[in-house]
Tab-separated table of C-alpha atoms in Angstrom:
chain	number	residue	atom	x	y	z
A	795	MET	CA	0.000	0.000	0.000
A	796	ASP	CA	0.950	3.463	0.059
A	797	ALA	CA	2.104	2.889	3.414
A	798	ASP	CA	5.280	4.443	3.012
A	799	ASP	CA	5.444	2.392	0.335
A	800	GLY	CA	3.147	-0.117	0.338
A	801	THR	CA	3.563	-3.390	-0.904
A	802	ALA	CA	1.004	-5.878	-1.637
A	803	GLY	CA	-0.798	-5.162	1.447
A	804	THR	CA	-1.532	-6.951	4.565
A	805	ALA	CA	-3.976	-6.490	7.373
A	806	GLY	CA	-6.754	-5.417	5.088
A	807	THR	CA	-5.018	-2.517	3.485
A	808	ASP	CA	-3.218	-1.976	0.346
A	809	GLY	CA	0.428	-1.831	-0.175
A	810	THR	CA	2.757	-2.850	-2.769
A	811	ALA	CA	5.612	-5.055	-2.634
A	812	GLY	CA	7.159	-1.921	-1.846
A	813	THR	CA	4.323	0.347	-2.521
A	814	ASP	CA	1.727	2.219	-0.688
A	815	GLY	CA	-1.547	0.834	0.291
A	816	THR	CA	-5.018	1.473	-0.694
A	817	ALA	CA	-8.199	2.029	1.111
A	818	GLY	CA	-9.132	-1.197	2.655
A	819	THR	CA	-8.007	-3.388	-0.171
A	820	ALA	CA	-5.001	-5.249	-1.233
A	821	GLY	CA	-2.145	-2.775	-1.385
A	822	THR	CA	-1.758	0.390	-3.221
A	823	ALA	CA	0.092	2.892	-5.007
A	824	GLY	CA	3.608	2.535	-5.491
A	825	THR	CA	4.488	0.517	-2.723
A	826	ALA	CA	3.456	0.206	0.836
A	827	GLU	CA	6.387	-0.527	2.976
A	828	ALA	CA	7.033	-4.148	3.128
A	829	THR	CA	8.379	-6.068	6.025
A	830	GLU	CA	12.030	-6.943	6.271
A	831	ARG	CA	13.183	-10.496	6.475
A	832	GLY	CA	12.982	-12.206	9.840
A	833	ALA	CA	10.863	-14.530	11.914
A	834	PRO	CA	7.139	-13.716	12.002
A	835	VAL	CA	6.169	-11.562	14.938
A	836	GLY	CA	3.429	-12.822	17.230
A	837	ARG	CA	0.167	-10.870	17.295
A	838	ARG	CA	0.517	-10.537	21.079
A	839	VAL	CA	3.816	-8.675	20.699
A	840	VAL	CA	2.434	-6.412	17.999
A	841	LEU	CA	-0.748	-5.668	19.920
A	842	GLY	CA	1.303	-4.979	23.019
A	843	LEU	CA	3.230	-2.294	21.193
A	844	LEU	CA	-0.019	-0.923	19.822
A	845	GLY	CA	-1.263	-0.615	23.386
A	846	LEU	CA	1.825	1.306	24.387
A	847	GLY	CA	1.388	3.677	21.473
A	848	ALA	CA	-2.281	4.240	22.201
A	849	ALA	CA	-1.558	4.957	25.844
A	850	GLY	CA	1.041	7.514	24.866
A	851	VAL	CA	3.810	5.746	26.731
A	852	ALA	CA	7.126	7.487	26.095
A	853	ALA	CA	9.983	5.071	26.546
A	854	GLY	CA	12.500	7.047	24.543
A	855	PRO	CA	14.943	5.607	22.033
A	856	TRP	CA	14.560	2.053	23.353
A	857	LEU	CA	10.878	1.897	22.471
A	858	GLN	CA	11.519	3.390	19.045
A	859	ARG	CA	14.184	0.758	18.337
A	860	ALA	CA	11.845	-1.987	19.531
A	861	GLN	CA	9.047	-0.682	17.323
A	862	ASP	CA	11.353	-0.506	14.304
A	863	ALA	CA	12.544	-4.079	14.892
A	864	VAL	CA	8.979	-5.384	15.073
A	865	THR	CA	7.936	-3.410	11.998
A	866	ARG	CA	10.770	-4.885	9.946
A	867	SER	CA	9.747	-8.483	10.687
A	868	ASP	CA	5.948	-8.206	10.970
A	869	PRO	CA	4.048	-10.027	8.201
A	870	THR	CA	0.643	-9.141	9.705
A	871	GLY	CA	0.630	-5.451	8.840
A	872	LEU	CA	-0.599	-4.555	12.330
A	873	THR	CA	2.496	-2.482	12.980
A	874	GLY	CA	1.222	-0.162	10.271
A	875	LEU	CA	-1.126	1.153	12.958
A	876	LEU	CA	1.722	2.207	15.233
A	877	PRO	CA	2.497	5.916	15.589
A	878	GLY	CA	5.817	7.276	14.420
A	879	GLY	CA	7.833	6.260	11.379
A	880	GLY	CA	7.504	9.731	9.926
A	881	GLY	CA	3.805	9.180	9.256
A	882	PHE	CA	4.389	6.209	6.946
A	883	ARG	CA	2.841	2.797	7.381
A	884	TYR	CA	4.420	-0.443	6.267
A	885	TYR	CA	3.036	-3.306	4.215
A	886	SER	CA	4.301	-6.073	1.968
A	887	VAL	CA	2.763	-8.536	-0.449
A	888	THR	CA	5.257	-11.197	0.549
A	889	ALA	CA	6.154	-12.778	3.889
A	890	SER	CA	9.728	-11.530	3.624
A	891	VAL	CA	11.974	-9.507	1.325
A	892	PRO	CA	15.708	-10.155	0.923
A	893	ASP	CA	18.213	-7.427	1.648
A	894	ARG	CA	20.179	-5.982	-1.254
A	895	GLY	CA	23.142	-3.677	-0.876
A	896	GLU	CA	26.377	-2.437	-2.359
A	897	ALA	CA	27.666	-5.924	-3.096
A	898	ASP	CA	24.626	-7.486	-4.748
A	899	TYR	CA	22.087	-4.855	-5.840
A	900	THR	CA	21.503	-4.494	-9.584
A	901	LEU	CA	18.943	-2.664	-11.705
A	902	THR	CA	18.318	-3.843	-15.264
A	903	VAL	CA	16.978	-1.647	-18.052
A	904	ASP	CA	15.770	-3.728	-20.984
A	905	GLY	CA	12.875	-4.485	-23.322
A	906	LEU	CA	12.301	-2.259	-26.361
A	907	VAL	CA	15.610	-0.413	-26.070
A	908	ASP	CA	18.724	-0.256	-28.235
A	909	ARG	CA	21.183	-0.487	-25.339
A	910	PRO	CA	20.042	-2.816	-22.531
A	911	THR	CA	22.079	-2.267	-19.406
A	912	THR	CA	22.605	-3.379	-15.827
A	913	LEU	CA	23.395	-0.758	-13.204
A	914	ARG	CA	24.842	-1.138	-9.725
A	915	LEU	CA	24.388	1.281	-6.840
A	916	ALA	CA	27.664	3.042	-7.621
A	917	ASP	CA	26.542	3.544	-11.224
A	918	LEU	CA	23.257	5.130	-10.141
A	919	ARG	CA	24.946	7.386	-7.595
A	920	ALA	CA	27.386	8.612	-10.259
A	921	LEU	CA	24.556	9.920	-12.444
A	922	PRO	CA	23.056	13.429	-12.094
A	923	GLN	CA	20.507	13.458	-9.264
A	924	ARG	CA	17.260	15.384	-8.860
A	925	ARG	CA	15.651	16.273	-5.518
A	926	ILE	CA	11.924	16.918	-5.340
A	927	VAL	CA	9.672	17.619	-2.360
A	928	HIS	CA	5.974	16.741	-2.498
A	929	ASP	CA	3.312	15.266	-0.265
A	930	VAL	CA	2.973	11.485	-0.284
A	931	GLN	CA	-0.651	10.315	-0.512
A	932	CYS	CA	-1.800	6.755	0.131
A	933	VAL	CA	-4.945	5.490	-1.514
A	934	THR	CA	-6.142	4.440	1.941
A	935	GLY	CA	-6.302	8.082	2.966
A	936	TRP	CA	-3.184	8.947	4.959
A	937	ARG	CA	-0.767	11.619	3.746
A	938	VAL	CA	2.792	12.611	4.667
A	939	PRO	CA	3.432	16.250	3.719
A	940	ALA	CA	6.556	17.737	2.158
A	941	THR	CA	8.549	14.522	1.766
A	942	PRO	CA	11.918	14.860	-0.021
A	943	PHE	CA	12.959	12.211	-2.549
A	944	GLU	CA	16.208	12.271	-4.477
A	945	GLY	CA	17.453	10.114	-7.315
A	946	VAL	CA	17.994	9.707	-11.033
A	947	PRO	CA	15.198	10.957	-13.306
A	948	LEU	CA	13.650	7.890	-14.915
A	949	SER	CA	13.685	9.749	-18.233
A	950	ALA	CA	17.496	9.916	-18.096
A	951	LEU	CA	17.789	6.136	-17.807
A	952	LEU	CA	15.334	5.667	-20.662
A	953	ASP	CA	17.245	8.109	-22.873
A	954	ALA	CA	20.546	6.393	-22.104
A	955	ALA	CA	19.062	3.028	-23.067
A	956	GLY	CA	17.664	4.330	-26.358
A	957	VAL	CA	13.902	3.739	-26.362
A	958	ARG	CA	12.649	2.320	-29.654
A	959	ALA	CA	9.953	3.927	-31.790
A	960	ASP	CA	7.390	1.194	-31.086
A	961	ALA	CA	7.618	1.590	-27.289
A	962	ARG	CA	4.507	2.762	-25.446
A	963	ALA	CA	4.950	1.905	-21.773
A	964	VAL	CA	7.315	0.875	-18.990
A	965	SER	CA	6.949	-2.078	-16.625
A	966	PHE	CA	8.736	-2.290	-13.251
A	967	GLY	CA	9.816	-5.385	-11.329
A	968	CYS	CA	10.877	-5.696	-7.698
A	969	PHE	CA	13.293	-8.016	-5.914
A	970	ASP	CA	10.623	-9.177	-3.485
A	971	GLY	CA	9.719	-11.457	-6.384
A	972	ALA	CA	6.051	-10.454	-6.506
A	973	TYR	CA	5.340	-6.767	-6.894
A	974	THR	CA	5.089	-5.078	-10.282
A	975	GLU	CA	4.040	-1.648	-11.539
A	976	SER	CA	3.614	0.174	-14.832
A	977	LEU	CA	3.478	3.601	-16.424
A	978	THR	CA	2.824	4.842	-19.906
A	979	LEU	CA	5.945	6.095	-21.639
A	980	GLU	CA	4.644	9.661	-21.401
A	981	GLN	CA	4.122	9.302	-17.647
A	982	ALA	CA	7.543	7.708	-17.188
A	983	ARG	CA	9.216	10.701	-18.846
A	984	ARG	CA	7.748	13.243	-16.426
A	985	ASP	CA	10.205	15.393	-14.482
A	986	ASP	CA	8.682	14.241	-11.174
A	987	VAL	CA	9.262	10.510	-11.682
A	988	LEU	CA	12.494	9.246	-10.124
A	989	VAL	CA	14.526	6.130	-9.600
A	990	ALA	CA	15.045	7.182	-6.002
A	991	LEU	CA	18.061	6.467	-3.796
A	992	ARG	CA	17.281	8.914	-0.969
A	993	MET	CA	14.125	9.703	0.988
A	994	GLN	CA	13.770	12.325	3.723
A	995	ASP	CA	17.402	13.252	2.987
A	996	THR	CA	18.856	9.862	3.952
A	997	PRO	CA	19.596	6.731	1.895
A	998	ILE	CA	16.414	4.715	1.468
A	999	GLY	CA	16.412	1.881	3.989
A	1000	HIS	CA	15.114	-1.609	3.406
A	1001	ALA	CA	11.742	-1.029	5.089
A	1002	HIS	CA	11.048	1.912	2.777
A	1003	GLY	CA	11.921	-0.085	-0.340
A	1004	GLY	CA	15.649	0.507	-0.532
A	1005	PRO	CA	18.257	0.661	-1.621
A	1006	VAL	CA	16.397	1.837	-4.747
A	1007	ARG	CA	12.718	2.445	-5.337
A	1008	LEU	CA	10.481	4.103	-7.871
A	1009	TYR	CA	8.916	7.462	-6.950
A	1010	VAL	CA	5.951	8.788	-8.945
A	1011	ALA	CA	5.131	12.100	-7.269
A	1012	PRO	CA	1.673	12.914	-8.711
A	1013	MET	CA	0.177	9.442	-8.224
A	1014	TYR	CA	-1.016	7.402	-5.248
A	1015	PHE	CA	1.890	5.793	-3.467
A	1016	TYR	CA	1.210	2.253	-4.675
A	1017	LYS	CA	2.666	3.360	-8.007
A	1018	SER	CA	6.014	4.089	-6.298
A	1019	ALA	CA	7.234	0.509	-6.293
A	1020	LYS	CA	9.703	-0.481	-3.595
A	1021	TRP	CA	12.776	-2.712	-3.963
A	1022	LEU	CA	13.077	-1.806	-7.632
A	1023	SER	CA	15.079	-4.324	-9.664
A	1024	SER	CA	13.997	-3.982	-13.301
A	1025	ILE	CA	12.766	-1.408	-15.791
A	1026	THR	CA	11.355	-2.981	-18.951
A	1027	VAL	CA	10.178	-0.896	-21.906
A	1028	THR	CA	7.103	-2.463	-23.549
A	1029	ASP	CA	4.696	-1.914	-26.431
A	1030	THR	CA	1.650	-1.718	-24.153
A	1031	VAL	CA	0.805	-1.036	-20.516
A	1032	ARG	CA	1.049	-4.138	-18.352
A	1033	PRO	CA	-1.139	-3.628	-15.263
A	1034	GLY	CA	0.778	-3.968	-12.007
A	1035	TYR	CA	0.145	-6.114	-8.951
A	1036	TRP	CA	-2.676	-4.072	-7.435
A	1037	GLU	CA	-4.104	-3.005	-10.756
A	1038	ARG	CA	-4.758	-6.634	-11.633
A	1039	LEU	CA	-6.806	-6.712	-8.423
A	1040	GLY	CA	-8.886	-3.661	-9.267
A	1041	TYR	CA	-6.848	-0.528	-8.564
A	1042	ASP	CA	-6.739	2.166	-11.213
A	1043	VAL	CA	-3.828	1.949	-13.653
A	1044	ASP	CA	-3.680	5.738	-13.988
A	1045	ALA	CA	-3.500	6.562	-10.296
A	1046	TRP	CA	-3.496	10.367	-10.290
A	1047	VAL	CA	-4.020	11.677	-6.774
A	1048	GLY	CA	-7.545	13.072	-6.455
A	1049	ARG	CA	-8.611	11.847	-9.882
A	1050	SER	CA	-8.669	8.059	-9.521
A	1051	ASN	CA	-9.702	5.170	-7.284
A	1052	GLY	CA	-12.904	7.048	-6.364
A	1053	ARG	CA	-11.011	9.578	-4.217
A	1054	ASP	CA	-10.914	13.387	-4.249
A	1055	ASP	CA	-7.652	14.086	-2.370
A	1056	ALA	CA	-5.773	17.312	-3.051
A	1057	PRO	CA	-2.984	16.870	-5.633
A	1058	THR	CA	0.493	16.033	-4.347
A	1059	ALA	CA	2.547	17.455	-7.201
């Protein structure tokens, strides 16, 4: 779900294998935050932390670390109800997501292009970066205002690969092994669509879909797929994970999914 990035959602909300969630349905836009790898967390532990949050118990840094640890390994989605986390909520469409980092992360750009390529983190960091600040809006209703994202404009990667004349759309894959997303070629070339490496002015962590995620500023967060691993140029739009379950393919904030939220970009 949108949840920070939802990922195919859990606990009755949307999310996307790294995308945000959607109102009371399987995940949403972009990518709700997915859970990190680890043993499943018991409902009693999760509900206990929920009780602490509801009671307004302030236990300082220790409680925050405990909450973060539970969030990373919670497949139930209940930790998405916890306060904190910068206003984001976390969901995943899979029980666990592997870590990827400097040594093993790769991003492929292929399909209807003249120059297919594989990029590592160092390659992406070496490219010109763009920083944009917009609200993040989940299809389930929550919003995080003025959130900075920074990364490589998707259009720059497409231009470097040499998009062919018969191309019409772009499909995105994620290393959780389940989540997918899509944009038309026109949408993918917008200035406010990034292959993001930083969020809130820090490197994107695993729970938020790092080390690299998609960011589509004007659309509901389920479109901003987390744990991005592939960019494939296609001749037609291929509906993504949540879109195959009923979400709108063109997920403009305030103009889709039956919602009237204020625009984010």
